[in-house]
PDB file of C-alpha atoms in Angstrom:
ATOM      1  CA  MET A   1     165.405 153.331  23.228  1.00  0.00           C
ATOM      2  CA  LEU A   2     168.133 154.846  25.466  1.00  0.00           C
ATOM      3  CA  ALA A   3     168.853 151.574  26.961  1.00  0.00           C
ATOM      4  CA  ARG A   4     169.277 149.929  23.553  1.00  0.00           C
ATOM      5  CA  VAL A   5     171.640 152.627  22.423  1.00  0.00           C
ATOM      6  CA  ALA A   6     173.647 152.622  25.545  1.00  0.00           C
ATOM      7  CA  GLY A   7     173.974 148.802  25.208  1.00  0.00           C
ATOM      8  CA  GLU A   8     175.468 149.063  21.704  1.00  0.00           C
ATOM      9  CA  THR A   9     177.884 151.923  22.215  1.00  0.00           C
ATOM     10  CA  GLU A  10     181.098 152.498  24.241  1.00  0.00           C
ATOM     11  CA  LYS A  11     180.563 156.165  24.569  1.00  0.00           C
ATOM     12  CA  ILE A  12     177.751 158.610  24.644  1.00  0.00           C
ATOM     13  CA  VAL A  13     178.793 162.220  24.060  1.00  0.00           C
ATOM     14  CA  VAL A  14     176.796 165.126  25.650  1.00  0.00           C
ATOM     15  CA  PRO A  15     177.570 168.915  25.322  1.00  0.00           C
ATOM     16  CA  CYS A  16     177.313 169.954  29.020  1.00  0.00           C
ATOM     17  CA  ALA A  17     177.150 168.505  32.605  1.00  0.00           C
ATOM     18  CA  LEU A  18     173.459 169.580  32.897  1.00  0.00           C
ATOM     19  CA  THR A  19     172.853 167.070  29.931  1.00  0.00           C
ATOM     20  CA  ARG A  20     174.726 164.455  31.579  1.00  0.00           C
ATOM     21  CA  MET A  21     173.066 164.479  34.829  1.00  0.00           C
ATOM     22  CA  PRO A  22     169.630 163.038  33.876  1.00  0.00           C
ATOM     23  CA  LEU A  23     171.517 160.161  31.873  1.00  0.00           C
ATOM     24  CA  LEU A  24     173.103 159.358  35.142  1.00  0.00           C
ATOM     25  CA  ASP A  25     169.798 159.352  36.870  1.00  0.00           C
ATOM     26  CA  MET A  26     168.576 156.925  34.281  1.00  0.00           C
ATOM     27  CA  GLY A  27     171.356 154.525  35.390  1.00  0.00           C
ATOM     28  CA  LEU A  28     173.887 154.972  32.582  1.00  0.00           C
ATOM     29  CA  PRO A  29     177.578 154.437  34.105  1.00  0.00           C
ATOM     30  CA  PRO A  30     179.568 157.529  34.430  1.00  0.00           C
ATOM     31  CA  GLU A  31     182.519 156.285  32.416  1.00  0.00           C
ATOM     32  CA  GLN A  32     180.264 155.711  29.363  1.00  0.00           C
ATOM     33  CA  LEU A  33     179.347 159.455  29.260  1.00  0.00           C
ATOM     34  CA  ALA A  34     181.840 161.929  27.829  1.00  0.00           C
ATOM     35  CA  VAL A  35     181.142 165.776  28.217  1.00  0.00           C
ATOM     36  CA  ILE A  36     182.632 167.507  25.155  1.00  0.00           C
ATOM     37  CA  PRO A  37     181.106 171.052  24.289  1.00  0.00           C
ATOM     38  CA  LEU A  38     179.890 172.400  21.007  1.00  0.00           C
ATOM     39  CA  GLY A  39     182.417 174.492  18.995  1.00  0.00           C
ATOM     40  CA  VAL A  40     182.387 177.544  17.073  1.00  0.00           C
ATOM     41  CA  GLU A  41     184.005 178.641  13.637  1.00  0.00           C
ATOM     42  CA  LEU A  42     186.242 181.445  15.099  1.00  0.00           C
ATOM     43  CA  GLY A  43     187.489 182.275  11.595  1.00  0.00           C
ATOM     44  CA  HIS A  44     184.101 183.177  10.679  1.00  0.00           C
ATOM     45  CA  PHE A  45     182.399 184.434  13.762  1.00  0.00           C
ATOM     46  CA  CYS A  46     184.381 187.492  14.768  1.00  0.00           C
ATOM     47  CA  PRO A  47     183.897 191.003  16.199  1.00  0.00           C
ATOM     48  CA  PRO A  48     183.259 193.731  13.632  1.00  0.00           C
ATOM     49  CA  SER A  49     184.991 197.187  13.637  1.00  0.00           C
ATOM     50  CA  PRO A  50     182.772 199.917  14.605  1.00  0.00           C
ATOM     51  CA  LYS A  51     182.785 201.107  10.839  1.00  0.00           C
ATOM     52  CA  GLU A  52     181.577 197.536   9.908  1.00  0.00           C
ATOM     53  CA  LYS A  53     178.981 197.172  12.694  1.00  0.00           C
ATOM     54  CA  LYS A  54     177.466 200.636  11.597  1.00  0.00           C
ATOM     55  CA  LYS A  55     177.355 199.331   7.914  1.00  0.00           C
ATOM     56  CA  ILE A  56     175.890 196.082   8.746  1.00  0.00           C
ATOM     57  CA  ARG A  57     173.174 197.903  11.019  1.00  0.00           C
ATOM     58  CA  ASN A  58     172.170 200.223   7.968  1.00  0.00           C
ATOM     59  CA  GLU A  59     171.987 197.136   5.662  1.00  0.00           C
ATOM     60  CA  ILE A  60     169.680 195.206   8.122  1.00  0.00           C
ATOM     61  CA  GLY A  61     167.581 198.338   8.520  1.00  0.00           C
ATOM     62  CA  LEU A  62     168.065 198.923  12.165  1.00  0.00           C
ATOM     63  CA  PRO A  63     167.699 202.549  13.568  1.00  0.00           C
ATOM     64  CA  ASP A  64     170.786 204.339  14.597  1.00  0.00           C
ATOM     65  CA  ASP A  65     169.799 205.347  18.136  1.00  0.00           C
ATOM     66  CA  VAL A  66     168.637 202.140  19.609  1.00  0.00           C
ATOM     67  CA  MET A  67     170.156 199.373  21.884  1.00  0.00           C
ATOM     68  CA  VAL A  68     169.855 196.153  19.641  1.00  0.00           C
ATOM     69  CA  ILE A  69     169.025 192.889  21.583  1.00  0.00           C
ATOM     70  CA  GLY A  70     169.137 189.588  19.828  1.00  0.00           C
ATOM     71  CA  SER A  71     167.276 186.438  19.886  1.00  0.00           C
ATOM     72  CA  PHE A  72     168.096 183.911  17.176  1.00  0.00           C
ATOM     73  CA  GLN A  73     166.353 180.614  17.714  1.00  0.00           C
ATOM     74  CA  LYS A  74     163.287 178.753  16.884  1.00  0.00           C
ATOM     75  CA  ASP A  75     160.918 178.989  19.943  1.00  0.00           C
ATOM     76  CA  GLY A  76     157.203 178.328  18.475  1.00  0.00           C
ATOM     77  CA  VAL A  77     155.659 174.850  18.393  1.00  0.00           C
ATOM     78  CA  GLY A  78     155.715 173.281  15.073  1.00  0.00           C
ATOM     79  CA  TRP A  79     157.005 174.995  11.691  1.00  0.00           C
ATOM     80  CA  GLY A  80     154.191 177.313  10.933  1.00  0.00           C
ATOM     81  CA  GLU A  81     153.935 180.867  12.446  1.00  0.00           C
ATOM     82  CA  GLY A  82     154.736 179.448  15.916  1.00  0.00           C
ATOM     83  CA  MET A  83     151.973 181.333  17.652  1.00  0.00           C
ATOM     84  CA  GLU A  84     152.184 178.589  20.506  1.00  0.00           C
ATOM     85  CA  ALA A  85     155.224 178.969  22.670  1.00  0.00           C
ATOM     86  CA  LYS A  86     157.868 176.242  22.937  1.00  0.00           C
ATOM     87  CA  LEU A  87     158.322 176.914  26.616  1.00  0.00           C
ATOM     88  CA  ILE A  88     161.544 174.947  26.875  1.00  0.00           C
ATOM     89  CA  LYS A  89     163.084 177.756  24.890  1.00  0.00           C
ATOM     90  CA  GLY A  90     161.794 180.446  27.192  1.00  0.00           C
ATOM     91  CA  PRO A  91     160.095 182.744  24.626  1.00  0.00           C
ATOM     92  CA  ASP A  92     157.681 183.979  27.653  1.00  0.00           C
ATOM     93  CA  VAL A  93     160.763 184.581  29.761  1.00  0.00           C
ATOM     94  CA  PHE A  94     162.351 186.446  26.826  1.00  0.00           C
ATOM     95  CA  LEU A  95     159.229 188.618  26.601  1.00  0.00           C
ATOM     96  CA  GLU A  96     158.834 189.357  30.228  1.00  0.00           C
ATOM     97  CA  THR A  97     162.545 190.306  30.497  1.00  0.00           C
ATOM     98  CA  ILE A  98     162.163 192.810  27.630  1.00  0.00           C
ATOM     99  CA  ARG A  99     159.152 194.348  29.315  1.00  0.00           C
ATOM    100  CA  VAL A 100     160.812 194.791  32.431  1.00  0.00           C
ATOM    101  CA  MET A 101     163.880 196.386  30.519  1.00  0.00           C
ATOM    102  CA  ALA A 102     161.639 198.620  28.338  1.00  0.00           C
ATOM    103  CA  GLY A 103     160.239 200.239  31.459  1.00  0.00           C
ATOM    104  CA  LYS A 104     163.796 201.490  32.246  1.00  0.00           C
ATOM    105  CA  HIS A 105     165.378 202.098  28.858  1.00  0.00           C
ATOM    106  CA  PRO A 106     163.216 203.422  26.135  1.00  0.00           C
ATOM    107  CA  ARG A 107     165.288 202.715  23.154  1.00  0.00           C
ATOM    108  CA  LEU A 108     165.291 198.987  23.001  1.00  0.00           C
ATOM    109  CA  PHE A 109     164.960 197.132  19.658  1.00  0.00           C
ATOM    110  CA  VAL A 110     164.899 193.537  19.132  1.00  0.00           C
ATOM    111  CA  LEU A 111     166.447 191.564  16.276  1.00  0.00           C
ATOM    112  CA  LEU A 112     165.177 188.123  15.507  1.00  0.00           C
ATOM    113  CA  THR A 113     166.001 185.336  13.340  1.00  0.00           C
ATOM    114  CA  GLY A 114     164.819 181.925  13.090  1.00  0.00           C
ATOM    115  CA  PRO A 115     161.565 180.176  12.113  1.00  0.00           C
ATOM    116  CA  SER A 116     158.354 179.954  14.110  1.00  0.00           C
ATOM    117  CA  ARG A 117     158.645 183.321  16.132  1.00  0.00           C
ATOM    118  CA  GLY A 118     155.003 184.165  15.888  1.00  0.00           C
ATOM    119  CA  TYR A 119     154.606 183.976  19.765  1.00  0.00           C
ATOM    120  CA  VAL A 120     157.494 186.431  20.335  1.00  0.00           C
ATOM    121  CA  LYS A 121     156.544 188.673  17.598  1.00  0.00           C
ATOM    122  CA  ALA A 122     153.018 188.958  18.881  1.00  0.00           C
ATOM    123  CA  GLY A 123     154.355 189.724  22.328  1.00  0.00           C
ATOM    124  CA  LEU A 124     156.753 192.374  21.340  1.00  0.00           C
ATOM    125  CA  ASP A 125     153.786 194.119  19.467  1.00  0.00           C
ATOM    126  CA  LYS A 126     151.756 193.908  22.812  1.00  0.00           C
ATOM    127  CA  ILE A 127     154.480 195.440  24.856  1.00  0.00           C
ATOM    128  CA  GLY A 128     155.402 198.125  22.080  1.00  0.00           C
ATOM    129  CA  VAL A 129     158.845 197.250  21.608  1.00  0.00           C
ATOM    130  CA  PRO A 130     159.993 197.472  18.001  1.00  0.00           C
ATOM    131  CA  TYR A 131     161.619 194.479  16.209  1.00  0.00           C
ATOM    132  CA  ILE A 132     162.848 193.235  12.838  1.00  0.00           C
ATOM    133  CA  HIS A 133     162.625 189.551  12.038  1.00  0.00           C
ATOM    134  CA  LYS A 134     164.864 188.014   9.409  1.00  0.00           C
ATOM    135  CA  MET A 135     164.806 184.523   7.782  1.00  0.00           C
ATOM    136  CA  LEU A 136     168.171 183.271   6.719  1.00  0.00           C
ATOM    137  CA  ASP A 137     168.763 180.798   3.641  1.00  0.00           C
ATOM    138  CA  ASP A 138     172.196 180.065   4.706  1.00  0.00           C
ATOM    139  CA  TYR A 139     173.111 179.865   8.601  1.00  0.00           C
ATOM    140  CA  ARG A 140     176.424 181.028   7.839  1.00  0.00           C
ATOM    141  CA  ASP A 141     174.976 184.565   7.236  1.00  0.00           C
ATOM    142  CA  ILE A 142     174.069 184.715  10.833  1.00  0.00           C
ATOM    143  CA  VAL A 143     177.374 186.047  11.765  1.00  0.00           C
ATOM    144  CA  ARG A 144     176.386 189.616  10.265  1.00  0.00           C
ATOM    145  CA  TYR A 145     173.394 189.617  12.781  1.00  0.00           C
ATOM    146  CA  TYR A 146     175.402 188.940  15.821  1.00  0.00           C
ATOM    147  CA  GLN A 147     177.832 191.752  14.666  1.00  0.00           C
ATOM    148  CA  ALA A 148     174.857 194.133  14.482  1.00  0.00           C
ATOM    149  CA  LEU A 149     173.896 193.449  18.126  1.00  0.00           C
ATOM    150  CA  ASP A 150     174.489 195.337  21.404  1.00  0.00           C
ATOM    151  CA  LEU A 151     173.340 192.492  23.634  1.00  0.00           C
ATOM    152  CA  TYR A 152     172.328 188.934  23.323  1.00  0.00           C
ATOM    153  CA  ILE A 153     169.639 187.147  25.616  1.00  0.00           C
ATOM    154  CA  ILE A 154     169.330 183.613  26.261  1.00  0.00           C
ATOM    155  CA  ALA A 155     166.216 183.009  28.274  1.00  0.00           C
ATOM    156  CA  SER A 156     165.834 179.101  27.860  1.00  0.00           C
ATOM    157  CA  ARG A 157     164.591 176.823  30.515  1.00  0.00           C
ATOM    158  CA  CYS A 158     166.712 173.952  29.095  1.00  0.00           C
ATOM    159  CA  GLU A 159     169.469 173.732  26.483  1.00  0.00           C
ATOM    160  CA  GLY A 160     172.034 171.437  25.119  1.00  0.00           C
ATOM    161  CA  GLY A 161     174.330 174.377  23.959  1.00  0.00           C
ATOM    162  CA  PRO A 162     173.014 176.655  22.814  1.00  0.00           C
ATOM    163  CA  LYS A 163     175.302 177.950  19.915  1.00  0.00           C
ATOM    164  CA  ALA A 164     174.465 181.353  20.851  1.00  0.00           C
ATOM    165  CA  LEU A 165     176.849 181.324  23.730  1.00  0.00           C
ATOM    166  CA  LEU A 166     179.875 180.569  21.793  1.00  0.00           C
ATOM    167  CA  GLU A 167     178.809 182.598  18.724  1.00  0.00           C
ATOM    168  CA  SER A 168     178.071 185.786  20.815  1.00  0.00           C
ATOM    169  CA  TRP A 169     181.159 185.483  22.755  1.00  0.00           C
ATOM    170  CA  ALA A 170     183.338 185.079  19.293  1.00  0.00           C
ATOM    171  CA  CYS A 171     181.471 188.257  17.826  1.00  0.00           C
ATOM    172  CA  GLY A 172     182.267 190.219  20.965  1.00  0.00           C
ATOM    173  CA  VAL A 173     178.511 190.464  21.938  1.00  0.00           C
ATOM    174  CA  PRO A 174     177.836 190.726  25.656  1.00  0.00           C
ATOM    175  CA  LEU A 175     175.559 188.012  26.973  1.00  0.00           C
ATOM    176  CA  ALA A 176     172.955 187.661  29.592  1.00  0.00           C
ATOM    177  CA  SER A 177     171.611 184.157  30.186  1.00  0.00           C
ATOM    178  CA  THR A 178     169.603 181.914  32.303  1.00  0.00           C
ATOM    179  CA  ARG A 179     171.587 179.032  33.849  1.00  0.00           C
ATOM    180  CA  VAL A 180     171.142 176.286  31.267  1.00  0.00           C
ATOM    181  CA  GLY A 181     173.426 174.003  29.186  1.00  0.00           C
ATOM    182  CA  MET A 182     176.956 175.016  28.461  1.00  0.00           C
ATOM    183  CA  CYS A 183     176.203 178.432  29.883  1.00  0.00           C
ATOM    184  CA  ALA A 184     176.338 176.490  33.314  1.00  0.00           C
ATOM    185  CA  ASP A 185     179.674 175.107  32.493  1.00  0.00           C
ATOM    186  CA  LEU A 186     181.428 177.985  30.830  1.00  0.00           C
ATOM    187  CA  MET A 187     180.112 181.064  32.119  1.00  0.00           C
ATOM    188  CA  ILE A 188     181.106 182.942  35.164  1.00  0.00           C
ATOM    189  CA  ASP A 189     178.409 185.394  36.286  1.00  0.00           C
ATOM    190  CA  GLY A 190     179.892 189.011  36.347  1.00  0.00           C
ATOM    191  CA  VAL A 191     183.021 187.878  34.557  1.00  0.00           C
ATOM    192  CA  ASN A 192     182.226 186.692  30.959  1.00  0.00           C
ATOM    193  CA  GLY A 193     178.589 187.377  31.034  1.00  0.00           C
ATOM    194  CA  VAL A 194     175.440 187.614  33.294  1.00  0.00           C
ATOM    195  CA  MET A 195     173.742 184.385  34.334  1.00  0.00           C
ATOM    196  CA  VAL A 196     170.786 183.933  36.348  1.00  0.00           C
ATOM    197  CA  ALA A 197     168.402 181.123  37.510  1.00  0.00           C
ATOM    198  CA  GLN A 198     165.910 180.021  35.234  1.00  0.00           C
ATOM    199  CA  GLU A 199     162.671 181.942  34.949  1.00  0.00           C
ATOM    200  CA  ASP A 200     164.154 184.911  37.046  1.00  0.00           C
ATOM    201  CA  THR A 201     163.060 187.534  34.685  1.00  0.00           C
ATOM    202  CA  GLN A 202     163.943 190.436  37.097  1.00  0.00           C
ATOM    203  CA  ALA A 203     167.416 189.343  37.531  1.00  0.00           C
ATOM    204  CA  LEU A 204     167.822 188.743  33.818  1.00  0.00           C
ATOM    205  CA  ALA A 205     166.491 192.193  33.050  1.00  0.00           C
ATOM    206  CA  GLU A 206     168.723 193.855  35.774  1.00  0.00           C
ATOM    207  CA  GLY A 207     171.735 191.966  34.525  1.00  0.00           C
ATOM    208  CA  ALA A 208     170.997 192.829  30.820  1.00  0.00           C
ATOM    209  CA  LEU A 209     170.457 196.565  31.792  1.00  0.00           C
ATOM    210  CA  ARG A 210     173.645 196.672  33.616  1.00  0.00           C
ATOM    211  CA  LEU A 211     175.617 195.245  30.387  1.00  0.00           C
ATOM    212  CA  ILE A 212     173.764 198.177  28.497  1.00  0.00           C
ATOM    213  CA  ASN A 213     174.442 200.960  30.888  1.00  0.00           C
ATOM    214  CA  ASP A 214     177.864 200.147  32.421  1.00  0.00           C
ATOM    215  CA  GLN A 215     180.376 200.660  29.698  1.00  0.00           C
ATOM    216  CA  ARG A 216     183.344 199.420  31.934  1.00  0.00           C
ATOM    217  CA  PHE A 217     181.397 196.234  32.858  1.00  0.00           C
ATOM    218  CA  ARG A 218     180.340 195.696  29.373  1.00  0.00           C
ATOM    219  CA  GLU A 219     183.825 196.025  27.916  1.00  0.00           C
ATOM    220  CA  ARG A 220     185.306 193.715  30.572  1.00  0.00           C
ATOM    221  CA  VAL A 221     182.644 191.066  30.014  1.00  0.00           C
ATOM    222  CA  VAL A 222     183.228 191.223  26.270  1.00  0.00           C
ATOM    223  CA  ASP A 223     187.056 190.874  26.758  1.00  0.00           C
ATOM    224  CA  GLU A 224     186.604 187.849  28.942  1.00  0.00           C
ATOM    225  CA  GLY A 225     184.168 186.205  26.643  1.00  0.00           C
ATOM    226  CA  LEU A 226     186.577 186.524  23.761  1.00  0.00           C
ATOM    227  CA  LYS A 227     189.348 184.852  25.842  1.00  0.00           C
ATOM    228  CA  ARG A 228     186.992 182.088  26.977  1.00  0.00           C
ATOM    229  CA  VAL A 229     185.764 181.270  23.401  1.00  0.00           C
ATOM    230  CA  ALA A 230     189.249 181.044  22.029  1.00  0.00           C
ATOM    231  CA  ASP A 231     189.517 177.439  23.551  1.00  0.00           C
ATOM    232  CA  TYR A 232     186.295 176.400  21.619  1.00  0.00           C
ATOM    233  CA  GLY A 233     187.066 176.602  18.109  1.00  0.00           C
ATOM    234  CA  TRP A 234     186.225 173.431  16.069  1.00  0.00           C
ATOM    235  CA  GLY A 235     189.775 172.477  15.591  1.00  0.00           C
ATOM    236  CA  SER A 236     190.033 172.373  19.493  1.00  0.00           C
ATOM    237  CA  ILE A 237     186.889 170.333  19.808  1.00  0.00           C
ATOM    238  CA  ALA A 238     188.031 167.857  17.096  1.00  0.00           C
ATOM    239  CA  ASP A 239     191.112 167.264  19.098  1.00  0.00           C
ATOM    240  CA  ARG A 240     189.103 166.510  22.181  1.00  0.00           C
ATOM    241  CA  TYR A 241     187.106 163.865  20.343  1.00  0.00           C
ATOM    242  CA  MET A 242     190.266 162.457  19.118  1.00  0.00           C
ATOM    243  CA  SER A 243     192.004 162.186  22.381  1.00  0.00           C
ATOM    244  CA  GLU A 244     189.050 161.452  24.692  1.00  0.00           C
ATOM    245  CA  LEU A 245     187.056 159.182  22.398  1.00  0.00           C
ATOM    246  CA  TYR A 246     188.839 157.556  19.477  1.00  0.00           C
ATOM    247  CA  ALA A 247     192.477 157.378  20.551  1.00  0.00           C
ATOM    248  CA  PRO A 248     191.667 155.096  23.492  1.00  0.00           C
ATOM    249  CA  VAL A 249     189.513 152.791  21.333  1.00  0.00           C
ATOM    250  CA  LEU A 250     192.227 152.661  18.682  1.00  0.00           C
ATOM    251  CA  GLY A 251     195.011 152.100  21.352  1.00  0.00           C
ATOM    252  CA  GLU A 252     196.912 155.239  20.439  1.00  0.00           C
TER     253      GLU A 252
END
């Protein structure tokens, strides 16, 4: 199918270099592949004031004295309860990371959104870390959940994006991630986030704990994330589609 599609198109757009690499290995010519990342709606995803954050957390039902860690995705197989792990999304990596963190920080609380989270919820129950799981009717409502967070963790083994990278940055949420997708292109470990090798739960937990415990480091990471994401609003991404894809075809 890929060969047929490639033969009928002038360009194939991928969001990151790690997605481009296997397509090159399949024999697609480099000039046919364009790397243009995802974007984020910067006017909508934005940091809350301390007063707004407290109000949002109260509305969601989060305790006052906890460190809230976010995981907003679908990481169970199928569209039911999701008791079987979708391993590409790293729910097992996430749980082990949280387990290690909980042994060193007693006040962790996990905020979940997305369908099919049964595997993660069962795992959190087993290790004794409290959580709330919210299902959203309108995806745009997810901004409130980012604004309630103290930290976001990406534990995937493979990603195209994820959207959580840009959405976390735009909301001023510090980020700890495995080296996947756009994170590998845009994140600088120790500068605008913490980035570790895939499946390295110990390093991911240690990096996440540093973001929680080291206020100066956390504030610097948040500031650098806000600077980085400013270049990835959807307007800027649309301009890249025009200049890199459509203008050459149209002869402009």
